[in-house]
CSV table of C-alpha atoms and ligand atoms in Angstrom, one decimal:
chain,number,residue,atom,x,y,z
A,1,MET,CA,15.0,3.3,26.0
A,2,SER,CA,15.0,-0.3,27.1
A,3,GLY,CA,14.3,-3.9,26.3
A,4,VAL,CA,11.3,-6.1,26.6
A,5,LYS,CA,11.4,-9.7,28.0
A,6,LEU,CA,8.7,-12.3,27.6
A,7,GLU,CA,9.1,-15.4,29.9
A,8,LYS,CA,6.8,-18.4,29.4
A,9,ILE,CA,3.9,-16.3,28.2
A,10,VAL,CA,0.6,-18.1,27.9
A,11,LYS,CA,-2.7,-16.6,26.7
A,12,ALA,CA,-5.9,-18.5,27.0
A,13,TYR,CA,-9.4,-17.3,26.2
A,14,GLY,CA,-11.4,-19.5,28.5
A,15,ARG,CA,-10.3,-23.0,27.7
A,16,LEU,CA,-8.9,-22.0,24.3
A,17,GLU,CA,-5.1,-21.5,24.6
A,18,VAL,CA,-3.8,-19.4,21.8
A,19,VAL,CA,-0.3,-18.6,22.9
A,20,HIS,CA,1.6,-21.5,24.4
A,21,GLY,CA,4.4,-20.3,26.7
A,22,ILE,CA,6.7,-18.2,24.5
A,23,ASP,CA,10.1,-16.8,25.5
A,24,LEU,CA,11.4,-13.7,23.8
A,25,GLU,CA,14.0,-11.1,24.6
A,26,VAL,CA,14.0,-7.8,22.7
A,27,LYS,CA,17.2,-5.9,23.4
A,28,GLU,CA,17.4,-2.2,23.9
A,29,LYS,CA,17.1,-0.3,20.6
A,30,GLU,CA,16.4,-3.5,18.7
A,31,PHE,CA,13.8,-3.7,16.0
A,32,VAL,CA,12.1,-7.1,16.3
A,33,VAL,CA,9.4,-8.3,13.9
A,34,LEU,CA,6.8,-10.9,14.7
A,35,VAL,CA,5.7,-12.6,11.6
A,36,GLY,CA,3.4,-15.6,10.9
A,37,PRO,CA,0.2,-16.6,9.3
A,38,SER,CA,-3.2,-15.2,10.2
A,39,GLY,CA,-4.4,-16.3,13.7
A,40,CYS,CA,-0.9,-17.4,14.9
A,41,GLY,CA,-1.0,-15.1,17.9
A,42,LYS,CA,1.0,-12.0,16.8
A,43,SER,CA,-1.5,-9.3,17.8
A,44,THR,CA,-2.3,-11.1,21.0
A,45,THR,CA,1.4,-11.2,21.9
A,46,LEU,CA,1.8,-7.5,21.1
A,47,ARG,CA,-1.4,-6.5,23.0
A,48,MET,CA,-0.1,-8.4,26.1
A,49,ILE,CA,3.1,-6.3,25.9
A,50,ALA,CA,1.0,-3.2,25.7
A,51,GLY,CA,-1.1,-4.3,28.6
A,52,LEU,CA,-4.3,-4.3,26.5
A,53,GLU,CA,-4.7,-8.0,27.0
A,54,GLU,CA,-4.2,-9.8,30.3
A,55,ILE,CA,-1.6,-12.6,30.3
A,56,SER,CA,-2.7,-16.1,31.5
A,57,ALA,CA,0.7,-17.2,32.8
A,58,GLY,CA,4.3,-16.0,32.6
A,59,ASP,CA,6.1,-12.7,33.0
A,60,ILE,CA,6.5,-9.6,30.9
A,61,SER,CA,9.2,-7.1,31.8
A,62,ILE,CA,10.0,-3.8,30.3
A,63,ASP,CA,13.2,-2.1,31.2
A,64,GLY,CA,13.9,-4.8,33.8
A,65,ARG,CA,10.6,-4.3,35.6
A,66,VAL,CA,7.8,-7.0,35.6
A,67,VAL,CA,4.7,-5.2,34.3
A,68,ASN,CA,2.2,-8.0,34.4
A,69,ARG,CA,-0.1,-5.9,36.6
A,70,VAL,CA,0.9,-2.5,35.4
A,71,ALA,CA,-1.8,-0.5,33.6
A,72,PRO,CA,-1.2,0.2,29.8
A,73,LYS,CA,-0.8,3.9,30.4
A,74,ASP,CA,1.9,3.3,33.0
A,75,ARG,CA,4.0,0.9,30.9
A,76,ASP,CA,5.6,3.7,28.8
A,77,VAL,CA,4.8,2.0,25.5
A,78,ALA,CA,3.2,3.5,22.4
A,79,MET,CA,1.2,1.5,20.0
A,80,VAL,CA,0.6,2.2,16.3
A,81,PHE,CA,-2.3,0.3,14.8
A,82,GLN,CA,-3.5,-0.7,11.3
A,83,ASN,CA,-6.5,1.6,11.8
A,84,TYR,CA,-4.7,4.7,12.8
A,85,ALA,CA,-8.0,6.1,14.4
A,86,LEU,CA,-7.3,9.8,14.2
A,87,TYR,CA,-9.7,12.3,15.6
A,88,PRO,CA,-11.5,13.6,12.4
A,89,HIS,CA,-12.4,17.0,13.9
A,90,LEU,CA,-8.9,17.8,15.1
A,91,SER,CA,-6.1,19.2,12.9
A,92,VAL,CA,-2.9,17.2,12.3
A,93,PHE,CA,-1.2,19.3,15.0
A,94,GLU,CA,-3.8,18.6,17.5
A,95,ASN,CA,-3.9,14.9,16.7
A,96,ILE,CA,-0.2,14.7,17.3
A,97,ALA,CA,-0.4,16.8,20.4
A,98,PHE,CA,-3.4,15.0,21.9
A,99,GLY,CA,-1.4,12.7,24.3
A,100,LEU,CA,0.7,15.7,25.5
A,101,ARG,CA,-2.4,17.8,26.2
A,102,ILE,CA,-3.9,14.9,28.3
A,103,ARG,CA,-0.7,14.9,30.2
A,104,LYS,CA,-1.0,18.6,30.7
A,105,GLU,CA,2.3,19.4,29.2
A,106,SER,CA,3.2,23.1,28.8
A,107,LYS,CA,2.2,25.0,25.7
A,108,GLY,CA,5.9,25.6,24.8
A,109,HIS,CA,6.8,22.0,25.3
A,110,ILE,CA,3.9,20.8,23.1
A,111,GLU,CA,4.8,23.3,20.3
A,112,LYS,CA,8.4,22.2,20.3
A,113,THR,CA,7.8,18.5,20.5
A,114,VAL,CA,5.1,18.4,17.8
A,115,LYS,CA,7.3,20.5,15.5
A,116,GLU,CA,10.2,18.1,15.9
A,117,ALA,CA,8.0,15.1,15.2
A,118,SER,CA,6.4,16.7,12.2
A,119,ASP,CA,9.8,17.6,10.8
A,120,ILE,CA,11.0,14.1,11.2
A,121,LEU,CA,7.8,12.7,9.5
A,122,GLY,CA,7.6,15.3,6.7
A,123,LEU,CA,4.2,16.6,8.1
A,124,THR,CA,5.1,20.2,8.7
A,125,PRO,CA,3.2,21.5,5.7
A,126,TYR,CA,0.0,19.7,6.8
A,127,LEU,CA,-0.2,20.7,10.4
A,128,ASP,CA,-3.4,22.7,9.9
A,129,ARG,CA,-5.2,20.1,7.8
A,130,LYS,CA,-7.8,17.7,9.1
A,131,PRO,CA,-7.2,13.9,8.6
A,132,ALA,CA,-9.8,13.8,5.8
A,133,GLU,CA,-7.6,16.1,3.8
A,134,LEU,CA,-4.6,13.7,3.9
A,135,SER,CA,-3.5,10.7,1.9
A,136,GLY,CA,-3.4,7.3,3.5
A,137,GLY,CA,0.4,7.5,4.0
A,138,GLN,CA,0.2,10.9,5.6
A,139,ARG,CA,-2.5,9.7,8.0
A,140,GLN,CA,-0.3,6.8,8.9
A,141,ARG,CA,2.5,9.3,9.6
A,142,VAL,CA,0.3,11.3,11.9
A,143,ALA,CA,-0.5,8.1,13.8
A,144,MET,CA,3.3,7.6,14.2
A,145,GLY,CA,3.7,11.2,15.2
A,146,ARG,CA,1.3,10.7,18.0
A,147,ALA,CA,3.5,7.8,19.2
A,148,ILE,CA,6.8,9.6,18.8
A,149,VAL,CA,5.9,12.7,20.8
A,150,ARG,CA,5.3,10.5,23.8
A,151,ARG,CA,8.9,9.4,23.8
A,152,PRO,CA,8.0,5.9,24.9
A,153,LYS,CA,10.4,3.3,26.1
A,154,VAL,CA,9.0,0.9,23.5
A,155,PHE,CA,7.2,1.3,20.2
A,156,LEU,CA,4.6,-1.4,19.3
A,157,PHE,CA,3.3,-1.6,15.7
A,158,ASP,CA,0.5,-3.9,14.6
A,159,GLU,CA,0.4,-4.1,10.8
A,160,PRO,CA,0.6,-0.3,10.5
A,161,LEU,CA,1.0,-0.5,6.7
A,162,SER,CA,-1.6,-3.0,5.7
A,163,ASN,CA,-4.2,-0.4,4.7
A,164,LEU,CA,-1.9,1.3,2.2
A,165,ASP,CA,-1.5,0.4,-1.4
A,166,ALA,CA,1.6,-1.5,-2.5
A,167,LYS,CA,3.7,1.5,-3.6
A,168,LEU,CA,3.0,3.6,-0.5
A,169,ARG,CA,3.7,0.5,1.7
A,170,THR,CA,7.2,0.2,0.2
A,171,GLN,CA,7.8,3.9,0.8
A,172,MET,CA,6.5,3.9,4.3
A,173,ARG,CA,8.5,0.8,5.1
A,174,ALA,CA,11.7,2.6,4.2
A,175,GLU,CA,10.5,5.6,6.3
A,176,ILE,CA,9.9,3.4,9.3
A,177,LYS,CA,13.4,2.0,9.0
A,178,GLN,CA,14.9,5.4,8.7
A,179,LEU,CA,12.9,6.6,11.7
A,180,HIS,CA,14.1,3.7,13.7
A,181,ARG,CA,17.7,4.6,12.8
A,182,ARG,CA,17.1,8.2,13.9
A,183,LEU,CA,15.3,7.5,17.1
A,184,GLY,CA,17.0,4.2,18.0
A,185,ALA,CA,13.8,3.1,19.9
A,186,THR,CA,13.1,-0.4,21.0
A,187,SER,CA,10.4,-1.6,18.6
A,188,VAL,CA,8.2,-4.7,18.2
A,189,TYR,CA,6.5,-4.8,14.9
A,190,VAL,CA,3.8,-7.3,13.8
A,191,THR,CA,3.1,-8.2,10.2
A,192,HIS,CA,2.0,-11.3,8.2
A,193,ASP,CA,4.1,-10.0,5.3
A,194,GLN,CA,7.5,-11.7,5.2
A,195,VAL,CA,9.0,-9.1,2.8
A,196,GLU,CA,8.2,-6.4,5.4
A,197,ALA,CA,9.7,-8.6,8.1
A,198,MET,CA,12.9,-9.2,6.1
A,199,THR,CA,13.4,-5.6,5.2
A,200,LEU,CA,12.6,-4.0,8.6
A,201,ALA,CA,13.9,-6.4,11.2
A,202,ASP,CA,17.1,-6.7,13.2
A,203,ARG,CA,15.7,-10.0,14.2
A,204,ILE,CA,12.6,-11.8,13.0
A,205,VAL,CA,10.4,-14.0,15.2
A,206,VAL,CA,8.5,-16.6,13.1
A,207,MET,CA,5.3,-17.6,14.9
A,208,ASN,CA,3.0,-20.5,14.1
A,209,ASP,CA,-0.1,-21.6,15.9
A,210,GLY,CA,0.8,-19.8,19.2
A,211,ASN,CA,4.4,-21.0,19.3
A,212,ILE,CA,7.7,-19.5,18.1
A,213,GLU,CA,9.3,-21.6,15.3
A,214,GLN,CA,12.5,-19.7,15.0
A,215,ILE,CA,14.2,-16.4,16.0
A,216,GLY,CA,17.1,-15.0,14.0
A,217,SER,CA,18.3,-12.2,11.7
A,218,PRO,CA,16.7,-12.0,8.3
A,219,MET,CA,19.7,-13.7,6.6
A,220,GLU,CA,19.9,-16.4,9.3
A,221,LEU,CA,16.3,-17.4,8.6
A,222,PHE,CA,16.8,-17.2,4.9
A,223,MET,CA,19.9,-19.3,4.8
A,224,ASN,CA,19.4,-21.6,7.8
A,225,PRO,CA,15.7,-22.2,8.4
A,226,ALA,CA,15.3,-24.5,11.4
A,227,ASN,CA,12.4,-26.4,9.9
A,228,THR,CA,10.1,-26.8,6.9
A,229,PHE,CA,7.6,-24.2,8.3
A,230,VAL,CA,10.2,-21.4,8.3
A,231,ALA,CA,11.6,-22.6,5.0
A,232,GLY,CA,8.1,-22.3,3.5
A,233,PHE,CA,7.4,-19.0,5.1
A,234,ILE,CA,10.5,-16.9,4.5
A,235,GLY,CA,11.6,-16.1,1.0
A,236,SER,CA,9.6,-14.9,-2.0
A,237,PRO,CA,8.7,-17.3,-3.5
A,238,PRO,CA,9.6,-19.6,-0.5
A,239,MET,CA,11.9,-22.6,-0.6
A,240,ASN,CA,11.0,-25.5,-2.8
A,241,GLN,CA,10.3,-28.6,-0.7
A,242,LEU,CA,10.6,-32.0,-2.4
A,243,GLN,CA,10.0,-35.4,-0.8
A,244,GLY,CA,12.7,-38.0,-1.3
A,245,ASN,CA,14.9,-40.7,0.3
A,246,ILE,CA,18.5,-40.7,1.4
A,247,GLU,CA,21.0,-42.9,-0.3
A,248,LYS,CA,24.5,-43.3,1.1
A,249,VAL,CA,26.8,-44.3,-1.8
A,250,SER,CA,30.6,-44.6,-2.0
A,251,SER,CA,31.0,-41.1,-3.5
A,252,GLY,CA,28.9,-39.5,-0.7
A,253,LEU,CA,25.4,-38.6,0.2
A,254,GLN,CA,22.5,-38.3,-2.2
A,255,VAL,CA,18.7,-37.9,-2.1
A,256,ARG,CA,16.7,-39.9,-4.5
A,257,ILE,CA,13.5,-38.4,-5.9
A,258,ASN,CA,11.8,-40.8,-8.3
A,259,ASP,CA,14.6,-41.5,-10.9
A,260,THR,CA,16.8,-38.6,-10.1
A,261,VAL,CA,19.6,-38.5,-7.6
A,262,ILE,CA,20.7,-35.1,-6.1
A,263,ASP,CA,24.1,-34.8,-4.4
A,264,LEU,CA,24.1,-33.5,-0.8
A,265,PRO,CA,26.8,-31.8,1.3
A,266,ASN,CA,28.7,-34.5,3.2
A,267,ASN,CA,28.0,-32.9,6.6
A,268,THR,CA,24.3,-33.7,6.4
A,269,ASN,CA,23.2,-35.7,9.4
A,270,VAL,CA,21.1,-38.4,7.8
A,271,GLU,CA,20.6,-42.2,7.8
A,272,ASP,CA,20.6,-44.4,4.7
A,273,GLY,CA,17.0,-44.7,3.5
A,274,GLN,CA,15.7,-41.9,5.6
A,275,SER,CA,12.6,-40.1,4.3
A,276,VAL,CA,13.5,-36.4,3.9
A,277,VAL,CA,12.4,-33.2,2.4
A,278,LEU,CA,14.9,-31.6,0.1
A,279,GLY,CA,14.8,-27.8,0.3
A,280,ILE,CA,16.1,-25.7,-2.6
A,281,ARG,CA,15.6,-21.9,-2.9
A,282,PRO,CA,14.1,-20.8,-6.2
A,283,GLU,CA,17.0,-18.3,-6.7
A,284,HIS,CA,19.7,-20.9,-5.9
A,285,ILE,CA,18.7,-23.2,-8.8
A,286,SER,CA,20.8,-22.6,-11.9
A,287,LEU,CA,20.0,-23.0,-15.6
A,288,SER,CA,23.5,-24.1,-16.6
A,289,ASN,CA,25.4,-27.2,-15.8
A,290,ASN,CA,28.0,-25.8,-13.4
A,291,GLU,CA,30.4,-27.9,-11.4
A,292,GLY,CA,28.9,-29.0,-8.1
A,293,THR,CA,25.4,-29.2,-9.3
A,294,SER,CA,22.9,-32.0,-9.9
A,295,ALA,CA,20.7,-32.1,-13.0
A,296,MET,CA,16.9,-32.1,-12.5
A,297,SER,CA,14.5,-32.7,-15.4
A,298,ILE,CA,11.4,-30.6,-15.2
A,299,SER,CA,8.3,-29.9,-17.2
A,300,LEU,CA,7.5,-26.3,-17.4
A,301,ASN,CA,3.9,-25.1,-16.8
A,302,LEU,CA,4.2,-21.3,-16.8
A,303,VAL,CA,6.8,-18.6,-17.1
A,304,GLU,CA,5.9,-15.5,-15.0
A,305,THR,CA,7.9,-12.5,-16.1
A,306,LEU,CA,8.8,-9.9,-13.4
A,307,GLY,CA,11.2,-7.8,-15.5
A,308,SER,CA,14.7,-8.5,-14.4
A,309,GLU,CA,13.7,-11.9,-13.2
A,310,ALA,CA,11.2,-14.6,-14.2
A,311,LEU,CA,9.6,-17.3,-12.2
A,312,LEU,CA,9.4,-20.7,-13.9
A,313,HIS,CA,6.5,-22.8,-12.5
A,314,ALA,CA,7.4,-26.4,-13.1
A,315,LYS,CA,6.7,-30.0,-12.2
A,316,PHE,CA,9.6,-32.2,-11.0
A,317,GLY,CA,7.9,-35.6,-11.3
A,318,GLU,CA,4.7,-35.1,-9.5
A,319,GLN,CA,6.0,-32.4,-7.3
A,320,ASP,CA,5.7,-28.6,-7.8
A,321,MET,CA,8.8,-26.5,-8.1
A,322,ILE,CA,9.6,-22.9,-8.8
A,323,VAL,CA,12.8,-21.6,-10.3
A,324,LYS,CA,13.8,-17.9,-10.2
A,325,ALA,CA,15.9,-17.0,-13.3
A,326,GLU,CA,17.6,-13.8,-14.4
A,327,THR,CA,16.1,-12.6,-17.7
A,328,ASN,CA,18.8,-10.2,-18.8
A,329,GLY,CA,16.1,-8.7,-20.9
A,330,GLN,CA,15.3,-11.9,-22.7
A,331,ILE,CA,12.6,-14.4,-21.9
A,332,ASP,CA,12.1,-16.4,-25.1
A,333,HIS,CA,14.7,-19.0,-24.2
A,334,LEU,CA,13.1,-19.6,-20.8
A,335,SER,CA,10.1,-21.4,-22.2
A,336,GLU,CA,12.4,-24.0,-23.8
A,337,ILE,CA,14.0,-25.1,-20.5
A,338,SER,CA,13.6,-28.8,-19.5
A,339,THR,CA,16.7,-29.3,-17.2
A,340,VAL,CA,17.7,-27.2,-14.2
A,341,TYR,CA,20.6,-27.7,-11.8
A,342,ALA,CA,20.6,-27.9,-8.0
A,343,PRO,CA,23.7,-26.6,-6.3
A,344,THR,CA,25.1,-29.2,-3.9
A,345,ASP,CA,26.4,-26.6,-1.4
A,346,LEU,CA,23.1,-24.7,-1.1
A,347,VAL,CA,20.5,-27.5,-0.7
A,348,LYS,CA,18.9,-28.1,2.7
A,349,VAL,CA,17.6,-31.4,4.1
A,350,PHE,CA,14.8,-31.7,6.6
A,351,ASP,CA,13.4,-34.8,8.3
A,352,ALA,CA,10.1,-35.7,6.6
A,353,LYS,CA,8.3,-36.5,9.8
A,354,SER,CA,9.5,-33.8,12.2
A,355,GLY,CA,10.2,-31.2,9.6
A,356,LEU,CA,13.4,-30.3,11.5
A,357,VAL,CA,16.5,-29.4,9.6
A,358,LEU,CA,19.3,-32.0,9.2
A,359,SER,CA,21.8,-29.9,7.3
A,360,GLU,CA,24.6,-28.1,9.1
A,361,PRO,CA,24.0,-24.4,9.1
A,362,PHE,CA,25.9,-22.2,6.7
A,363,SER,CA,28.3,-20.1,8.6
A,364,GLN,CA,27.2,-16.5,9.0
A,365,GLY,CA,29.3,-13.6,8.0
A,366,SER,CA,29.7,-13.9,4.2
A,367,ASN,CA,25.9,-14.2,3.9
A,368,THR,CA,24.9,-11.3,6.1
B,401,ATP,N1,-11.2,-12.3,22.3
B,401,ATP,C1,-10.9,-13.5,21.8
B,401,ATP,N2,-11.6,-14.6,22.2
B,401,ATP,C2,-11.3,-15.8,21.7
B,401,ATP,N3,-10.3,-16.0,20.8
B,401,ATP,C3,-9.6,-15.0,20.4
B,401,ATP,C4,-9.8,-13.6,20.8
B,401,ATP,N4,-8.9,-12.8,20.3
B,401,ATP,C5,-8.2,-13.6,19.4
B,401,ATP,N5,-8.5,-14.9,19.5
B,401,ATP,C6,-7.9,-16.0,18.8
B,401,ATP,O1,-6.6,-16.0,19.2
B,401,ATP,C7,-5.8,-16.5,18.0
B,401,ATP,C8,-4.7,-15.5,17.8
B,401,ATP,O2,-5.2,-14.2,17.4
B,401,ATP,P1,-4.4,-13.0,16.9
B,401,ATP,O3,-5.3,-11.8,16.7
B,401,ATP,O4,-3.3,-12.8,17.9
B,401,ATP,O5,-3.8,-13.5,15.5
B,401,ATP,P2,-2.8,-12.7,14.5
B,401,ATP,O6,-1.5,-13.6,14.5
B,401,ATP,O7,-2.6,-11.3,14.9
B,401,ATP,O8,-3.5,-12.9,13.1
B,401,ATP,P3,-3.8,-11.8,12.0
B,401,ATP,O9,-2.6,-11.9,11.1
B,401,ATP,O10,-5.0,-12.3,11.3
B,401,ATP,O11,-4.0,-10.5,12.6
B,401,ATP,C9,-6.7,-16.6,16.9
B,401,ATP,O12,-7.0,-18.0,16.7
B,401,ATP,C10,-8.0,-15.9,17.3
B,401,ATP,O13,-9.1,-16.4,16.8
B,402,MG,MG1,-3.2,-9.5,14.1
């Protein structure tokens, strides 16, 4: 097993540059997830690692060796796609064994390796079936079996779960995580689903328009987004972002939004009068007037009930805002709410122009 290193990687199709010189180091055994909106360059980046796409500039190394000109089959990587593309006329066993047969492995070795993989993946009862006789999740597992038996240095996944229904996706997500724990294989996983990224990743790489916006552990990105893009991408629902202006007063720092002032932590790096974006996570807003909070008057548009939680869709002045509230089994009182409270310690401030964070990061440890 071994790591992957991307140095100043550029990809251009003719004159159109779609990846703009990204740097990324995936450590040995690490599970790194590339996440970002459609078209931001995730698949292109993954395909460059696999060797399926030529790189326009920069270096890619696997296990310390530059592989820019190494053919895909000689890179020792295995890729699992969204369309698992199984051979319909072959049994599950033969589908998993396919790569080993091509490599002319011995019969004994193939039997043993396929059996191990099918045990790990829960496919042993289905080895004689054809793909058409399997569920979507089982087919996806066969595709993973094909990758596992090759014992690659690096696993590459491109949205492997996006063809599955919601329930199966959650189940397979947990299975992939357990599989990674068992095999400890270096993995790069592409998704546009931030929940998948949060639950699977050791580290998340947030991409946007061919650039990397931020790299960090799921909790780092959740608690300390580097900019408004990451704040608006990570979290479900994402962080509320409200336009306002800084006011320095004798008692400390505040942000004014229309007629409301909201207290800020003192270690926020801002100028008096500066235009900022106030970031407040929906789950950090409280419904009760606790110490260290600032009141915000809202007008409620909609209460969305999720069961243990409810989402309050509201307007704060002209700006949209979402509050996540515990229901404790009751929702009637939620439709009466007209004031919510922003916790001073947990709000974030971003520069309105650059979008960059101005707040000091929360220290890690207690939050991870
Ligand atoms: N062969 C190609 N020729 C020209 N442009 C391409 C080609 N392949 C991809 N692109 C462009 O490169 C950009 C990145 O594409 P890519 O497939 O990497 O996006 P993605 O992040 O994987 O998106 P999605 O979530 O939709 O899969 C897109 O703007 C796409 O239109
Ligand atoms: Mg893609």
